[in-house]
Each structure stands twice: as structure tokens, then as C-alpha cells.
PDB file of C-alpha atoms in Angstrom:
ATOM      1  CA  ASP P   1      62.388 -19.888  28.240  1.00 56.00           C
ATOM      2  CA  THR P   2      59.996 -22.818  28.572  1.00 63.00           C
ATOM      3  CA  GLU P   3      62.436 -25.272  30.021  1.00 92.00           C
ATOM      4  CA  VAL P   4      62.758 -27.151  33.270  1.00 97.00           C
ATOM      5  CA  THR P   5      66.350 -28.244  33.863  1.00 97.00           C
ATOM      6  CA  GLN P   6      67.570 -30.983  36.165  1.00 98.00           C
ATOM      7  CA  THR P   7      71.023 -31.917  37.381  1.00 98.00           C
ATOM      8  CA  PRO P   8      72.701 -34.282  37.436  1.00 98.00           C
ATOM      9  CA  LYS P   9      71.466 -36.313  34.486  1.00 97.00           C
ATOM     10  CA  HIS P  10      72.728 -39.538  36.037  1.00 97.00           C
ATOM     11  CA  LEU P  11      73.652 -40.345  39.634  1.00 97.00           C
ATOM     12  CA  VAL P  12      75.038 -43.492  41.201  1.00 97.00           C
ATOM     13  CA  MET P  13      75.173 -43.542  44.981  1.00 96.00           C
ATOM     14  CA  GLY P  14      75.758 -46.011  47.753  1.00 94.00           C
ATOM     15  CA  MET P  15      73.263 -46.657  50.525  1.00 93.00           C
ATOM     16  CA  THR P  16      75.281 -44.616  53.010  1.00 92.00           C
ATOM     17  CA  ASN P  17      75.793 -41.602  50.766  1.00 92.00           C
ATOM     18  CA  LYS P  18      74.120 -38.214  50.905  1.00 96.00           C
ATOM     19  CA  LYS P  19      73.382 -36.551  47.585  1.00 97.00           C
ATOM     20  CA  SER P  20      71.049 -33.904  46.179  1.00 98.00           C
ATOM     21  CA  LEU P  21      69.059 -33.562  42.982  1.00 98.00           C
ATOM     22  CA  LYS P  22      68.479 -30.096  41.605  1.00 98.00           C
ATOM     23  CA  CYS P  23      65.722 -28.609  39.481  1.00 98.00           C
ATOM     24  CA  GLU P  24      65.431 -25.126  38.034  1.00 98.00           C
ATOM     25  CA  GLN P  25      62.863 -23.219  36.008  1.00 97.00           C
ATOM     26  CA  HIS P  26      62.737 -19.590  34.873  1.00 93.00           C
ATOM     27  CA  MET P  27      59.164 -19.457  33.629  1.00 93.00           C
ATOM     28  CA  GLY P  28      57.878 -17.650  36.709  1.00 92.00           C
ATOM     29  CA  HIS P  29      55.976 -20.753  37.753  1.00 93.00           C
ATOM     30  CA  ARG P  30      54.841 -20.829  41.369  1.00 92.00           C
ATOM     31  CA  ALA P  31      54.231 -24.561  41.731  1.00 92.00           C
ATOM     32  CA  MET P  32      56.957 -27.221  41.524  1.00 94.00           C
ATOM     33  CA  TYR P  33      56.755 -30.975  41.807  1.00 94.00           C
ATOM     34  CA  TRP P  34      58.875 -34.071  42.340  1.00 97.00           C
ATOM     35  CA  TYR P  35      57.847 -37.356  40.739  1.00 97.00           C
ATOM     36  CA  LYS P  36      59.401 -40.810  40.812  1.00 97.00           C
ATOM     37  CA  GLN P  37      59.181 -43.032  37.744  1.00 96.00           C
ATOM     38  CA  LYS P  38      60.169 -46.683  37.639  1.00 94.00           C
ATOM     39  CA  ALA P  39      60.872 -48.371  34.310  1.00 89.00           C
ATOM     40  CA  LYS P  40      57.769 -48.884  32.155  1.00 87.00           C
ATOM     41  CA  LYS P  41      55.560 -47.276  34.799  1.00 92.00           C
ATOM     42  CA  PRO P  42      53.835 -43.894  34.993  1.00 94.00           C
ATOM     43  CA  PRO P  43      55.260 -41.049  37.084  1.00 96.00           C
ATOM     44  CA  GLU P  44      54.193 -41.104  40.738  1.00 95.00           C
ATOM     45  CA  LEU P  45      53.820 -37.852  42.613  1.00 94.00           C
ATOM     46  CA  MET P  46      56.108 -37.376  45.618  1.00 96.00           C
ATOM     47  CA  PHE P  47      55.945 -33.719  46.640  1.00 95.00           C
ATOM     48  CA  VAL P  48      54.265 -30.478  45.615  1.00 93.00           C
ATOM     49  CA  TYR P  49      55.493 -27.003  46.462  1.00 93.00           C
ATOM     50  CA  SER P  50      53.213 -24.038  46.012  1.00 90.00           C
ATOM     51  CA  TYR P  51      54.652 -20.560  46.473  1.00 91.00           C
ATOM     52  CA  GLU P  52      57.766 -22.160  47.997  1.00 93.00           C
ATOM     53  CA  LYS P  53      55.769 -23.981  50.669  1.00 93.00           C
ATOM     54  CA  LEU P  54      55.312 -27.746  50.792  1.00 93.00           C
ATOM     55  CA  SER P  55      51.659 -28.370  50.055  1.00 89.00           C
ATOM     56  CA  ILE P  56      51.580 -32.092  49.310  1.00 87.00           C
ATOM     57  CA  ASN P  57      53.747 -34.945  50.615  1.00 89.00           C
ATOM     58  CA  GLU P  58      52.506 -38.254  49.241  1.00 88.00           C
ATOM     59  CA  SER P  59      53.680 -40.251  52.282  1.00 90.00           C
ATOM     60  CA  VAL P  60      57.236 -40.287  51.011  1.00 95.00           C
ATOM     61  CA  PRO P  61      59.876 -41.858  53.334  1.00 95.00           C
ATOM     62  CA  SER P  62      61.978 -39.381  55.265  1.00 95.00           C
ATOM     63  CA  ARG P  63      65.129 -40.489  53.437  1.00 96.00           C
ATOM     64  CA  PHE P  64      63.825 -38.148  50.712  1.00 98.00           C
ATOM     65  CA  SER P  65      63.858 -34.524  51.840  1.00 97.00           C
ATOM     66  CA  PRO P  66      62.617 -31.773  49.510  1.00 97.00           C
ATOM     67  CA  GLU P  67      63.652 -28.161  49.686  1.00 97.00           C
ATOM     68  CA  CYS P  68      62.496 -25.081  47.776  1.00 96.00           C
ATOM     69  CA  PRO P  69      65.054 -22.296  48.375  1.00 95.00           C
ATOM     70  CA  ASN P  70      63.283 -19.863  46.062  1.00 93.00           C
ATOM     71  CA  SER P  71      60.591 -19.809  43.418  1.00 90.00           C
ATOM     72  CA  SER P  72      62.960 -20.995  40.669  1.00 95.00           C
ATOM     73  CA  LEU P  73      64.749 -23.805  42.464  1.00 97.00           C
ATOM     74  CA  LEU P  74      63.719 -27.148  43.868  1.00 98.00           C
ATOM     75  CA  ASN P  75      66.045 -29.644  45.501  1.00 98.00           C
ATOM     76  CA  LEU P  76      65.604 -33.233  46.600  1.00 98.00           C
ATOM     77  CA  HIS P  77      68.049 -34.329  49.282  1.00 98.00           C
ATOM     78  CA  LEU P  78      68.782 -38.036  49.439  1.00 97.00           C
ATOM     79  CA  HIS P  79      70.150 -39.933  52.413  1.00 96.00           C
ATOM     80  CA  ALA P  80      70.403 -43.622  53.257  1.00 95.00           C
ATOM     81  CA  LEU P  81      68.540 -44.731  50.167  1.00 96.00           C
ATOM     82  CA  GLN P  82      67.725 -48.324  49.310  1.00 96.00           C
ATOM     83  CA  PRO P  83      68.333 -50.120  45.994  1.00 96.00           C
ATOM     84  CA  GLU P  84      64.571 -50.088  45.358  1.00 96.00           C
ATOM     85  CA  ASP P  85      64.761 -46.291  45.266  1.00 97.00           C
ATOM     86  CA  SER P  86      66.582 -46.545  41.946  1.00 97.00           C
ATOM     87  CA  ALA P  87      64.387 -44.763  39.412  1.00 97.00           C
ATOM     88  CA  LEU P  88      64.034 -41.710  37.185  1.00 98.00           C
ATOM     89  CA  TYR P  89      63.303 -38.658  39.325  1.00 98.00           C
ATOM     90  CA  LEU P  90      61.330 -36.035  37.476  1.00 98.00           C
ATOM     91  CA  CYS P  91      60.811 -32.412  38.361  1.00 98.00           C
ATOM     92  CA  ALA P  92      57.886 -30.439  36.971  1.00 96.00           C
ATOM     93  CA  SER P  93      56.550 -26.924  37.293  1.00 95.00           C
ATOM     94  CA  SER P  94      53.270 -25.195  36.578  1.00 93.00           C
ATOM     95  CA  GLN P  95      52.001 -21.665  36.661  1.00 89.00           C
ATOM     96  CA  GLY P  96      50.118 -22.419  39.871  1.00 79.00           C
ATOM     97  CA  ALA P  97      49.181 -18.793  40.327  1.00 66.00           C
ATOM     98  CA  GLN P  98      45.796 -19.505  41.872  1.00 71.00           C
ATOM     99  CA  PRO P  99      44.868 -22.320  44.217  1.00 68.00           C
ATOM    100  CA  LYS P 100      42.181 -24.746  43.074  1.00 73.00           C
ATOM    101  CA  VAL P 101      42.875 -23.890  39.422  1.00 78.00           C
ATOM    102  CA  ALA P 102      44.406 -26.423  37.049  1.00 78.00           C
ATOM    103  CA  TYR P 103      47.487 -25.530  35.033  1.00 84.00           C
ATOM    104  CA  GLU P 104      49.561 -27.716  32.742  1.00 90.00           C
ATOM    105  CA  GLN P 105      52.725 -29.116  34.251  1.00 93.00           C
ATOM    106  CA  TYR P 106      55.999 -29.000  32.356  1.00 94.00           C
ATOM    107  CA  PHE P 107      58.561 -31.683  33.077  1.00 96.00           C
ATOM    108  CA  GLY P 108      62.321 -31.702  33.122  1.00 97.00           C
ATOM    109  CA  PRO P 109      64.380 -34.514  31.567  1.00 97.00           C
ATOM    110  CA  GLY P 110      64.838 -36.276  34.893  1.00 97.00           C
ATOM    111  CA  THR P 111      67.746 -37.620  36.911  1.00 98.00           C
ATOM    112  CA  ARG P 112      68.422 -41.316  36.469  1.00 97.00           C
ATOM    113  CA  LEU P 113      69.320 -42.520  39.993  1.00 98.00           C
ATOM    114  CA  THR P 114      70.971 -45.835  40.740  1.00 97.00           C
ATOM    115  CA  VAL P 115      71.426 -46.896  44.363  1.00 97.00           C
ATOM    116  CA  THR P 116      74.055 -49.583  44.885  1.00 95.00           C
TER     117      THR P 116
ATOM    118  CA  GLY K   1      42.441 -45.114  45.554  1.00 38.00           C
ATOM    119  CA  GLU K   2      40.687 -44.406  42.300  1.00 43.00           C
ATOM    120  CA  SER K   3      42.681 -44.981  39.169  1.00 49.00           C
ATOM    121  CA  VAL K   4      43.247 -43.774  35.671  1.00 61.00           C
ATOM    122  CA  GLY K   5      43.889 -46.591  33.205  1.00 56.00           C
ATOM    123  CA  LEU K   6      44.331 -47.274  29.532  1.00 46.00           C
ATOM    124  CA  HIS K   7      42.515 -49.836  27.395  1.00 49.00           C
ATOM    125  CA  LEU K   8      45.538 -50.796  25.240  1.00 50.00           C
ATOM    126  CA  PRO K   9      49.099 -51.081  26.506  1.00 87.00           C
ATOM    127  CA  THR K  10      50.639 -51.107  22.994  1.00 91.00           C
ATOM    128  CA  LEU K  11      49.527 -49.732  19.658  1.00 94.00           C
ATOM    129  CA  SER K  12      51.197 -50.245  16.301  1.00 95.00           C
ATOM    130  CA  VAL K  13      50.187 -48.056  13.356  1.00 96.00           C
ATOM    131  CA  GLN K  14      51.495 -47.395   9.893  1.00 97.00           C
ATOM    132  CA  GLU K  15      53.011 -44.072   9.023  1.00 97.00           C
ATOM    133  CA  GLY K  16      50.357 -41.745   7.678  1.00 97.00           C
ATOM    134  CA  ASP K  17      47.476 -43.464   9.444  1.00 97.00           C
ATOM    135  CA  ASN K  18      45.533 -41.878  12.270  1.00 97.00           C
ATOM    136  CA  SER K  19      46.132 -43.124  15.819  1.00 97.00           C
ATOM    137  CA  ILE K  20      43.671 -43.259  18.668  1.00 97.00           C
ATOM    138  CA  ILE K  21      44.822 -43.809  22.223  1.00 96.00           C
ATOM    139  CA  ASN K  22      42.175 -44.401  24.850  1.00 95.00           C
ATOM    140  CA  CYS K  23      42.034 -43.781  28.567  1.00 95.00           C
ATOM    141  CA  ALA K  24      39.434 -44.571  31.221  1.00 94.00           C
ATOM    142  CA  TYR K  25      39.221 -42.804  34.530  1.00 93.00           C
ATOM    143  CA  SER K  26      37.189 -43.608  37.612  1.00 89.00           C
ATOM    144  CA  ASN K  27      37.319 -40.466  39.744  1.00 91.00           C
ATOM    145  CA  SER K  28      34.030 -38.702  39.117  1.00 91.00           C
ATOM    146  CA  ALA K  29      35.477 -35.549  40.671  1.00 91.00           C
ATOM    147  CA  SER K  30      38.173 -35.271  37.987  1.00 92.00           C
ATOM    148  CA  ASP K  31      37.760 -32.074  36.020  1.00 91.00           C
ATOM    149  CA  TYR K  32      41.126 -31.620  34.351  1.00 94.00           C
ATOM    150  CA  PHE K  33      42.775 -34.034  31.933  1.00 96.00           C
ATOM    151  CA  ILE K  34      46.106 -33.919  30.207  1.00 96.00           C
ATOM    152  CA  TRP K  35      48.050 -36.001  27.704  1.00 97.00           C
ATOM    153  CA  TYR K  36      51.806 -36.431  27.780  1.00 97.00           C
ATOM    154  CA  LYS K  37      54.248 -38.006  25.345  1.00 97.00           C
ATOM    155  CA  GLN K  38      57.377 -39.602  26.755  1.00 97.00           C
ATOM    156  CA  GLU K  39      60.234 -40.656  24.524  1.00 95.00           C
ATOM    157  CA  SER K  40      62.895 -43.035  25.739  1.00 91.00           C
ATOM    158  CA  GLY K  41      65.293 -41.358  28.162  1.00 89.00           C
ATOM    159  CA  LYS K  42      63.306 -38.129  28.328  1.00 93.00           C
ATOM    160  CA  GLY K  43      60.786 -36.507  30.620  1.00 96.00           C
ATOM    161  CA  PRO K  44      57.077 -36.373  29.735  1.00 96.00           C
ATOM    162  CA  GLN K  45      56.253 -33.724  27.165  1.00 96.00           C
ATOM    163  CA  PHE K  46      52.951 -31.850  27.360  1.00 95.00           C
ATOM    164  CA  ILE K  47      50.721 -32.501  24.347  1.00 96.00           C
ATOM    165  CA  ILE K  48      47.271 -31.161  25.111  1.00 97.00           C
ATOM    166  CA  ASP K  49      44.866 -30.687  27.990  1.00 96.00           C
ATOM    167  CA  ILE K  50      41.121 -30.378  28.415  1.00 96.00           C
ATOM    168  CA  ARG K  51      38.854 -29.237  31.186  1.00 94.00           C
ATOM    169  CA  SER K  52      35.571 -30.867  32.076  1.00 94.00           C
ATOM    170  CA  ASN K  53      33.483 -28.023  30.648  1.00 94.00           C
ATOM    171  CA  MET K  54      34.603 -29.114  27.167  1.00 96.00           C
ATOM    172  CA  ASP K  55      34.209 -32.377  25.259  1.00 97.00           C
ATOM    173  CA  LYS K  56      36.699 -31.740  22.475  1.00 98.00           C
ATOM    174  CA  ARG K  57      39.859 -29.769  22.021  1.00 98.00           C
ATOM    175  CA  GLN K  58      42.159 -29.629  19.027  1.00 97.00           C
ATOM    176  CA  GLY K  59      45.834 -28.909  18.678  1.00 95.00           C
ATOM    177  CA  GLN K  60      48.314 -29.348  15.895  1.00 93.00           C
ATOM    178  CA  ARG K  61      47.580 -32.836  14.498  1.00 96.00           C
ATOM    179  CA  VAL K  62      46.101 -33.879  17.852  1.00 98.00           C
ATOM    180  CA  THR K  63      42.576 -33.926  19.204  1.00 98.00           C
ATOM    181  CA  VAL K  64      41.453 -34.843  22.694  1.00 98.00           C
ATOM    182  CA  LEU K  65      37.923 -36.058  23.272  1.00 98.00           C
ATOM    183  CA  LEU K  66      36.323 -36.238  26.691  1.00 98.00           C
ATOM    184  CA  ASN K  67      33.185 -38.240  27.463  1.00 97.00           C
ATOM    185  CA  LYS K  68      32.274 -37.523  31.058  1.00 94.00           C
ATOM    186  CA  THR K  69      29.232 -39.775  30.958  1.00 94.00           C
ATOM    187  CA  VAL K  70      31.359 -42.901  30.569  1.00 95.00           C
ATOM    188  CA  LYS K  71      34.522 -41.399  32.068  1.00 95.00           C
ATOM    189  CA  HIS K  72      36.540 -41.850  28.913  1.00 96.00           C
ATOM    190  CA  LEU K  73      39.289 -39.794  27.333  1.00 96.00           C
ATOM    191  CA  SER K  74      40.969 -40.276  23.981  1.00 97.00           C
ATOM    192  CA  LEU K  75      43.870 -38.794  22.073  1.00 98.00           C
ATOM    193  CA  GLN K  76      43.707 -38.772  18.302  1.00 98.00           C
ATOM    194  CA  ILE K  77      46.866 -38.188  16.301  1.00 98.00           C
ATOM    195  CA  ALA K  78      46.360 -37.394  12.633  1.00 98.00           C
ATOM    196  CA  ALA K  79      48.776 -38.592   9.942  1.00 97.00           C
ATOM    197  CA  THR K  80      50.997 -40.375  12.443  1.00 97.00           C
ATOM    198  CA  GLN K  81      54.721 -39.959  11.862  1.00 97.00           C
ATOM    199  CA  PRO K  82      57.731 -42.016  13.009  1.00 96.00           C
ATOM    200  CA  GLY K  83      58.571 -39.206  15.429  1.00 96.00           C
ATOM    201  CA  ASP K  84      55.281 -39.882  17.196  1.00 97.00           C
ATOM    202  CA  SER K  85      56.616 -43.225  18.443  1.00 97.00           C
ATOM    203  CA  ALA K  86      56.694 -42.924  22.234  1.00 97.00           C
ATOM    204  CA  VAL K  87      54.767 -43.815  25.371  1.00 96.00           C
ATOM    205  CA  TYR K  88      51.637 -41.746  25.859  1.00 97.00           C
ATOM    206  CA  PHE K  89      50.205 -41.090  29.305  1.00 97.00           C
ATOM    207  CA  CYS K  90      46.882 -39.616  30.246  1.00 97.00           C
ATOM    208  CA  ALA K  91      46.614 -37.916  33.615  1.00 96.00           C
ATOM    209  CA  GLU K  92      43.773 -36.429  35.586  1.00 94.00           C
ATOM    210  CA  GLY K  93      43.367 -33.997  38.418  1.00 90.00           C
ATOM    211  CA  ASP K  94      40.613 -32.601  40.537  1.00 87.00           C
ATOM    212  CA  ARG K  95      40.054 -29.441  42.511  1.00 82.00           C
ATOM    213  CA  ASP K  96      39.973 -31.137  45.906  1.00 79.00           C
ATOM    214  CA  SER K  97      43.427 -32.631  45.429  1.00 79.00           C
ATOM    215  CA  GLY K  98      44.843 -29.317  44.275  1.00 75.00           C
ATOM    216  CA  TYR K  99      45.177 -30.772  40.760  1.00 80.00           C
ATOM    217  CA  ALA K 100      47.972 -33.112  41.731  1.00 83.00           C
ATOM    218  CA  LEU K 101      48.127 -35.314  38.637  1.00 90.00           C
ATOM    219  CA  ASN K 102      47.261 -38.999  38.738  1.00 92.00           C
ATOM    220  CA  PHE K 103      48.789 -40.766  35.727  1.00 94.00           C
ATOM    221  CA  GLY K 104      47.407 -43.711  33.794  1.00 93.00           C
ATOM    222  CA  LYS K 105      49.504 -46.759  32.946  1.00 91.00           C
ATOM    223  CA  GLY K 106      50.660 -45.558  29.528  1.00 93.00           C
ATOM    224  CA  THR K 107      50.332 -46.763  25.934  1.00 95.00           C
ATOM    225  CA  SER K 108      53.345 -47.465  23.796  1.00 95.00           C
ATOM    226  CA  LEU K 109      52.776 -46.189  20.248  1.00 97.00           C
ATOM    227  CA  LEU K 110      54.939 -47.686  17.525  1.00 96.00           C
ATOM    228  CA  VAL K 111      54.804 -46.131  14.078  1.00 96.00           C
ATOM    229  CA  THR K 112      56.004 -48.381  11.286  1.00 94.00           C
ATOM    230  CA  PRO K 113      57.066 -47.128   7.846  1.00 89.00           C
TER     231      PRO K 113
END
């Protein structure tokens, strides 16, 4: 299994809603990532989890709250979002077995989020 | 911060021709480079990577070249096919940042019959 799955595929939410994005991988990877991608732009890193601990937070607003319940799952909790937060949210994972060693990242298909 | 960028935003090639997509980077500490292909409505798909101790790496129909002297990376696709039409991103990482990837702007490759 070399797949990263994400649910839901599409999400429309109002600015007062609370929703969650989910990501799952069963490749035994120990590093997981959230990226945000606006149309016709490259992915921008939001968060990195290594061995289920948050290791990088790229100054993301607190209305985005990541959670890593176990080594296979990664969630992104959304609350009080703004219309400009509408984007494709991508999850990725990598082997990440050793710190300071580069491993290829594998991406999921993304969740297309629209904030109304 | 330092950036990774591409020389050409769009590239149109004929089916069967070879394609070359270029990428410049500015972070001299970068020691890991990776190419992704992203089709419309999908997540980025890993193509090939290269570490700074190499200057060339080959995969199936793809070759990545790294010139550390001028901080330049290229992706060569042999015998380009219509299915190769997509946006291609280069990305770089370095040890000090824990290899968090910094993506370039992307090149749209269009393969015409």
C-alpha cells in the first residue's frame, strides 16, 4: 500500500462552522505533513509531525489546529475560517525514520475546501 | 526567505519530443531536490529525487540533473507523451530545516499530438 488517503474530497463550510480534514497512510511512515495550495500556486507547508509530535508550525493561524492521534492518522481541525482560506489542503507522508535525513514525501489527493 | 523558482512558466512540446524543465534555487544549504508532477484535481505525484552528492539520476523516461555550482536543477522527460501533460514542481530541502520542502512556482507542460 503506497497510498495516502484524504477525506472528504470536497468541503464547503461557513465561517462559523467547525469541521475536520482527515488523512491516513499505512506505509509505516513516521512523518506527516499538511500543505495548503491555492489555485495555480505551489503547495505551502503548514505543519510537520514527526513520530506523532508537532515539529514544524509555519506560523499558521490558530483557526487551523492539527492533530496526530497515531502514526497512521493526521487531522486538521478547522474553526472560524475566512473565505481566503479556501484552497486545496494536501496531506503528505514520508518515511522520516531518522532526523536530519531526507526522504521523499508522498501526497494524498487533497481536500478542496471552500469557505463561504 | 530564499526561494526556488523556475525559468519557464509554460512549456509546449510535441508528442515524441524530449522535454526539459528547468529550476533555479538560491539556498546554498539545499542538499535534497525532488520533482513532482501534478495533474488537474490531483495531489502532487513523486517523480524523482536527487541528493547533493550526485549530479545526475535517471528513472524511467526521466532524468534529473543537478548543477550545484550555478544552483540549477533540470528534469528531462524522454519521448514525451500526452499523459505527461501536467504542472511540474521542483522542491528543495536542507538538513537544518529538517527537510521541510520549499516548492518552486511550477511549469505547466502541454504535450500536443
